[in-house]
XYZ file of C-alpha atoms in Angstrom:
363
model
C -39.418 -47.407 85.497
C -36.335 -48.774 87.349
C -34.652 -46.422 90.360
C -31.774 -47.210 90.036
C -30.185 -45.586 93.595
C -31.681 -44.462 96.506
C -34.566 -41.753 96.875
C -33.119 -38.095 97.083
C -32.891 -37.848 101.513
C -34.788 -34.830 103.046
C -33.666 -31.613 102.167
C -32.533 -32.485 98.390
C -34.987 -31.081 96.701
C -33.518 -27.216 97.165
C -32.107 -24.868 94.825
C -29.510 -25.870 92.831
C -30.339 -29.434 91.054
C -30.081 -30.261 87.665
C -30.490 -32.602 85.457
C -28.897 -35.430 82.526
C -30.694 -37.409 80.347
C -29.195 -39.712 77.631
C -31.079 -40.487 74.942
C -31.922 -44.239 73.052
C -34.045 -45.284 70.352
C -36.104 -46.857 73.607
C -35.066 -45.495 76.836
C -34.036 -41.796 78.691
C -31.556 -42.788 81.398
C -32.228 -39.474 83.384
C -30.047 -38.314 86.578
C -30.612 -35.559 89.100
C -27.609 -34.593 90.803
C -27.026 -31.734 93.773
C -25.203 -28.314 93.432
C -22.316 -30.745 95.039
C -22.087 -32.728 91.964
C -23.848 -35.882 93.506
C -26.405 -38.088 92.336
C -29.739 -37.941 94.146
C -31.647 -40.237 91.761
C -31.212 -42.065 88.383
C -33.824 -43.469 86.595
C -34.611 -45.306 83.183
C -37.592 -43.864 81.484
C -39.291 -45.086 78.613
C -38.579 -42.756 75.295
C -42.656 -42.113 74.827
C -45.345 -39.648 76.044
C -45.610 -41.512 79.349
C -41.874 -41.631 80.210
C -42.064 -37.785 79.403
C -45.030 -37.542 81.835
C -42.471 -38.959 84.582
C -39.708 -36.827 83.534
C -41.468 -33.252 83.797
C -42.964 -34.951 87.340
C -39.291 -36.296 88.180
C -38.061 -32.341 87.407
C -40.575 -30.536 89.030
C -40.109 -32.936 92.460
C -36.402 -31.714 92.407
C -37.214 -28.451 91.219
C -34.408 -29.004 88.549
C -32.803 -25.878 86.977
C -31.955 -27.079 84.366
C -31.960 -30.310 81.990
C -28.866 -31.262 79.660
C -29.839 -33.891 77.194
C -26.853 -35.498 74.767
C -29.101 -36.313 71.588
C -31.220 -33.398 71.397
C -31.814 -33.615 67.991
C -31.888 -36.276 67.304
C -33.587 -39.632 69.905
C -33.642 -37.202 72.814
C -36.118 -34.084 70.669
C -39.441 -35.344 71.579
C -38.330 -35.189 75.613
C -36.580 -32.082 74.987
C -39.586 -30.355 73.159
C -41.729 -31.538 76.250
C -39.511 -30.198 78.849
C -39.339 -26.635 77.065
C -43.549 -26.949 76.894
C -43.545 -27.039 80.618
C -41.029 -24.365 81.230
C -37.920 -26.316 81.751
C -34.046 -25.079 80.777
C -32.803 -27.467 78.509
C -29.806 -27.282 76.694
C -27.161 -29.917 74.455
C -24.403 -31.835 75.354
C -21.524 -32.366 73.189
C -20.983 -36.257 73.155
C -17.129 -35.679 73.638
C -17.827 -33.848 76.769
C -19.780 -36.583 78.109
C -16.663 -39.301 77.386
C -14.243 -37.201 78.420
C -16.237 -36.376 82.146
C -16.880 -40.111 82.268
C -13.092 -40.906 81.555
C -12.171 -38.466 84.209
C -13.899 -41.071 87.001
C -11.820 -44.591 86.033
C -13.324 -47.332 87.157
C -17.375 -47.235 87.148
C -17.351 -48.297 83.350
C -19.680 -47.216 80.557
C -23.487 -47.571 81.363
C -26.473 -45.250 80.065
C -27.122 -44.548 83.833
C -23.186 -43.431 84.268
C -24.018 -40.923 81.505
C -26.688 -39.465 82.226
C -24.691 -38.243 85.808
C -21.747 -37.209 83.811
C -24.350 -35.410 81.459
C -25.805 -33.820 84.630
C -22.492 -33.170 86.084
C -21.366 -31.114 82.763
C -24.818 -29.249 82.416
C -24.554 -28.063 86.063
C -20.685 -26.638 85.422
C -20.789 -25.140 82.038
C -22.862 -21.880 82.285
C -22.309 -21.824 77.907
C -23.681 -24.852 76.467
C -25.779 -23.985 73.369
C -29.733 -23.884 74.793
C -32.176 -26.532 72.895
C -35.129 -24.408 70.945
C -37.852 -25.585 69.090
C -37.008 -26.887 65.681
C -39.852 -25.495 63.693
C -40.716 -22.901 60.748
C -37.863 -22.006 58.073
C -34.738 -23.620 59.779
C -36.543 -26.877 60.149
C -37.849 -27.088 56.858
C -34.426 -26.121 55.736
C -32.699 -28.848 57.579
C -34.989 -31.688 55.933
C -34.537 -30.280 52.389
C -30.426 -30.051 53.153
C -30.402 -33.597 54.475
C -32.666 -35.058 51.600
C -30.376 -33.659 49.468
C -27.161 -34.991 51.368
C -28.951 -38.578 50.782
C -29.627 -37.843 47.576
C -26.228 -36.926 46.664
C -24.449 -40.144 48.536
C -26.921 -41.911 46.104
C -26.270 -40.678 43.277
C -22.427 -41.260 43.930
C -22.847 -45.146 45.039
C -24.933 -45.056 41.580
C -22.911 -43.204 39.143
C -19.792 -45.923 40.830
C -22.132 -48.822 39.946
C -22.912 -47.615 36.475
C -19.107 -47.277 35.805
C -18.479 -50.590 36.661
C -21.215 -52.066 35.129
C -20.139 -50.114 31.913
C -16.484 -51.253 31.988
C -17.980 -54.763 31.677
C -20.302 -53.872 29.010
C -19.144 -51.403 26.524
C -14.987 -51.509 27.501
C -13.140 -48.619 26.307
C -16.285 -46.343 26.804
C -14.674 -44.193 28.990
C -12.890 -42.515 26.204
C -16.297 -41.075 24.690
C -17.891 -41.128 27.969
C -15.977 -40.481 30.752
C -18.363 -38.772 33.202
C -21.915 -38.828 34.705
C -22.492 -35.435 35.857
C -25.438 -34.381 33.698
C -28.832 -35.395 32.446
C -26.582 -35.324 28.850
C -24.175 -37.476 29.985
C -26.669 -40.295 31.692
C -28.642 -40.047 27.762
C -25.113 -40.659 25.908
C -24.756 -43.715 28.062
C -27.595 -44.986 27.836
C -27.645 -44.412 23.994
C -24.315 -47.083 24.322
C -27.236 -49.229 26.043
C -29.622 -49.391 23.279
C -30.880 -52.441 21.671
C -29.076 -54.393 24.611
C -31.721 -56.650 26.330
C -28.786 -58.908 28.404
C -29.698 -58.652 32.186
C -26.882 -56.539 33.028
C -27.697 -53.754 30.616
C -31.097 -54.124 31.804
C -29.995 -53.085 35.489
C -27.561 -50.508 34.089
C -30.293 -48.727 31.794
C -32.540 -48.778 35.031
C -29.901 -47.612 37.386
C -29.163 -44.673 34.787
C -32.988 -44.042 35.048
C -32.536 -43.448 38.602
C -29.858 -41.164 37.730
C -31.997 -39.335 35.959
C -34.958 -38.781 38.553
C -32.226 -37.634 41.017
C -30.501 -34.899 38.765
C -33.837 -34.021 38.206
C -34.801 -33.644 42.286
C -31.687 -32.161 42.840
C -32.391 -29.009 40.869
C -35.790 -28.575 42.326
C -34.753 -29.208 45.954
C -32.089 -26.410 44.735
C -34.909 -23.834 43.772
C -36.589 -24.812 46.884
C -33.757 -24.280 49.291
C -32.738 -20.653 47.587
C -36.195 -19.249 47.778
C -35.930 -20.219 51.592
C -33.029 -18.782 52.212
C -34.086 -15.335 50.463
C -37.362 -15.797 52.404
C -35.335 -15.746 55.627
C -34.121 -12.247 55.007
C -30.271 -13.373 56.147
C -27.499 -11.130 54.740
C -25.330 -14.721 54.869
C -25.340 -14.423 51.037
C -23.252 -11.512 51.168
C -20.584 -13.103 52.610
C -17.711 -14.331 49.817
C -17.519 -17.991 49.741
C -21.051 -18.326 51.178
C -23.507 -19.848 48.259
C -27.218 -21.449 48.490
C -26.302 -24.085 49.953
C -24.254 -23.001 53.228
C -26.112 -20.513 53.985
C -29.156 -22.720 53.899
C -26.796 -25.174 56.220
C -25.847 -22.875 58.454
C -28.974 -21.363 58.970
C -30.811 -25.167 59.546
C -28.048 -25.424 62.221
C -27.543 -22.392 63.953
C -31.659 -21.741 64.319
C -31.542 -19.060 66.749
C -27.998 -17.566 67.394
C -29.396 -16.137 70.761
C -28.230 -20.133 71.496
C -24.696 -19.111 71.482
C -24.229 -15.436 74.610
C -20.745 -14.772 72.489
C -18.875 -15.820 69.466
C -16.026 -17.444 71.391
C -19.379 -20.061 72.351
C -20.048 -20.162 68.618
C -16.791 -20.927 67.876
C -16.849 -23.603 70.567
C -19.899 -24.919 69.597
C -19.048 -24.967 66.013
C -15.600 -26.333 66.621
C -13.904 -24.156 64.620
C -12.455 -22.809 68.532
C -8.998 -24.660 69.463
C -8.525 -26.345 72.979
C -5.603 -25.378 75.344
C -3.002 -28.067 75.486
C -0.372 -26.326 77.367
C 1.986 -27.392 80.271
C 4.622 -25.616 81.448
C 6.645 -23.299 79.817
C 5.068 -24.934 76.643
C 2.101 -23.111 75.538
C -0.095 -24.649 72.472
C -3.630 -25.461 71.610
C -4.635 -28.904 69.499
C -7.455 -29.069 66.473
C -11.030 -29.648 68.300
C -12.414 -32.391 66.531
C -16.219 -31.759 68.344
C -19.213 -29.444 67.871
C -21.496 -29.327 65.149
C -19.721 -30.701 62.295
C -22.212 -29.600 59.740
C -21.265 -25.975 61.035
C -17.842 -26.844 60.609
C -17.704 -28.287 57.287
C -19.737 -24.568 56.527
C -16.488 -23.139 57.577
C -14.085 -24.994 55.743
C -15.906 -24.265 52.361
C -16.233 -20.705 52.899
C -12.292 -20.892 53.855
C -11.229 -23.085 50.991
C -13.484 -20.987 48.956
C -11.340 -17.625 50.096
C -8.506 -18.935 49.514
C -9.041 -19.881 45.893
C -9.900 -15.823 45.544
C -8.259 -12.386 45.460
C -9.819 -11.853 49.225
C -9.263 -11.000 52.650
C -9.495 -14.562 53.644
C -6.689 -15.453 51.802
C -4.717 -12.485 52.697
C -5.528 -13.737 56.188
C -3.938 -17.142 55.294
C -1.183 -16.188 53.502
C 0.229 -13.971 56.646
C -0.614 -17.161 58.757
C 1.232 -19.425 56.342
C 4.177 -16.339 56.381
C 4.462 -16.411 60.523
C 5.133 -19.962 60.052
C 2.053 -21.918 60.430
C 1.449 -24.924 57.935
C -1.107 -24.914 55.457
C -3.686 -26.762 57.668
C -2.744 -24.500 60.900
C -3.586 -21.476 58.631
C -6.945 -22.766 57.455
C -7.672 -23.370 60.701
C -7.070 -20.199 61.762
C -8.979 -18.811 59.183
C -11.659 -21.058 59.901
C -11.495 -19.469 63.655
C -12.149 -15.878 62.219
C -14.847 -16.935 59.534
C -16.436 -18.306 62.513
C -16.692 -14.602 64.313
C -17.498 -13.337 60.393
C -20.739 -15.768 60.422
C -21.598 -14.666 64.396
C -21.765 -10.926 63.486
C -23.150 -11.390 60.328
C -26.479 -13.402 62.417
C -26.697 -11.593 64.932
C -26.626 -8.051 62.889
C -29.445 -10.099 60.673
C -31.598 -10.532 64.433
C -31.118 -6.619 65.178
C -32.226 -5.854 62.194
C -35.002 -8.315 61.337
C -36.426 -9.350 64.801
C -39.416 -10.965 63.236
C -37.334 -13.153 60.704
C -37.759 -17.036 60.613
C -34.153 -17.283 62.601
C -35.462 -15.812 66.120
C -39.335 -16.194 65.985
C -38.568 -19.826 68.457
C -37.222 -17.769 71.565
């Protein structure tokens, strides 16, 4: 461990301190700042069960209020999970805040230590950051099978792009018999065009296509898999237009406990789907936020984009946006902003109504 400036003086240790930690593969670069914004100690832990040992000690010595990690789920979890076992506040840090509060101090550069005091700096002046809970039960499991399937799916696209090419060279002008690879029938026509071919290419292509075939086939059980999940959970997401299997499982991996988020204007925020002030002036405007959870916000745009293409309110919505003289992407963005408040509701009526659902048994 490396202490990297001097020892907090007497008197530091009072009410008020908090904490930043960013996260690495390797390290925590952790900093403890006063209610005055300044930095009473930074350190460089080790990212294992002895660094985490120091931390919780490092906490407790500054009786730290709270912790703000940037990683949370991700390098920083396993230090997050043991600060919340001992008690600890901890909540996430949007990586943009962090570069913009380190841009905001020219001059000191970009080091792990200088972000774990910017970290600290942000955690100890926003009061709404989301809170860092568990990941366990039905959202976790959720959140593997969506992002197995996410990998799956960027597979079978770099695959099905191989196999064209591949096919081009082969068997030219098949395109006009064959020209997709969507389906289990599909993948047998072409490799039916393979048959009696024993050249090395074919070879590859016919055990490429086999691939293809295994992954169609995980796909559809990962599908039955996610929807029984999702009607396990008891979430009224479903019942939303626009909202199928699939986002609600995503949203519901994501969000985990929407007691995270005191208001929907912090979901919004948090999702990004919430516009930032860029006014001066007389001239008063807002610009796209291109932060938050972008899983949450690519939820958003296909329940927009999916109300749109529909006799709904959503694209009612739109079409007086489009009307008052917004452009097409303003107007999805501002229904994007209200489908955000739609989801919010629509969780938190599910926690009133099912306390002991999957979503809220990690508070």
């Amino acid at each position: 461990m490396l202490a990297l400036c001097p020892a907090a003086v007497d008197g530091a240790a009072e009410a008020g301190m908090f904490a930043g930690i960013d996260s690495h593969k390797d390290t925590l670069a952790v900093a403890v700042i006063d209610d005055g914004g300044r930095a009473v100690v930074v350190r460089q832990l080790p990212n294992d069960p002895a660094g985490f040992t120091a931390l919780s000690a490092l906490a407790a010595e500054h009786r730290v209020e709270r912790v703000g990690i940037e990683g949370s789920t991700n390098f920083g979890w396993a230090a997050a999970m043991h600060l919340l076992e001992t008690g600890i506040a901890v909540v996430e840090v949007p990586p943009g805040l962090t570069s913009r509060e380190r841009s905001g101090r020219p001059g000191q550069g970009k080091t792990d230590p200088v972000d774990a005091v910017a970290i600290a700096r942000i955690t100890a002046r926003e009061p709404n950051l989301p809170t860092v809970r568990p990941m366990e039960g039905l959202p976790a499991d959720l959140r593997v099978l969506m992002d197995y399937r996410e990998q799956l799916i960027a597979e079978r696209t770099a695959t099905v792009n191989r196999v064209h090419a591949d096919l081009g060279w082969l068997r030219p002008g098949y395109r006009h018999r064959l020209p997709h690879l969507t389906n289990s029938s599909h993948l047998r026509a072409a490799l039916a065009l393979l048959e009696n071919d024993f050249s090395v290419r074919a070879t590859v292509t016919h055990a490429r296509l086999t691939r293809l075939l295994a992954i169609h086939a995980e796909l559809a059980g990962l599908r039955e898999q996610i929807a029984a999940l999702v009607e396990q959970s008891g979430s009224s997401l479903s019942g939303i237009y626009g909202i199928g299997v699939f986002v609600a499982a995503r949203i519901l991996a994501e969000v985990v406990d929407v007691r995270r988020y005191p208001s929907r204007h912090a979901f919004a925020a948090a999702n990004g789907s919430a516009p930032i002030p860029a006014s001066s002036g007389r001239t008063v405007r807002h610009r796209l936020n291109r932060g938050g959870n972008r899983q949450l916000n690519r939820a958003l745009y296909t329940i927009a984009i999916t109300e749109i293409r529909a006799d709904t309110e959503g694209r009612a919505y739109y079409a007086r946006k489009r009307a008052e003289g917004k452009t097409g992407r303003e107007a999805l963005r501002c229904l994007k902003r209200r489908l955000s408040d739609v989801v919010y509701r629509t969780l938190r009526a599910d926690q009133l109504t099912s306390p002991l659902q999957p979503l809220t048994a990690t508070a």
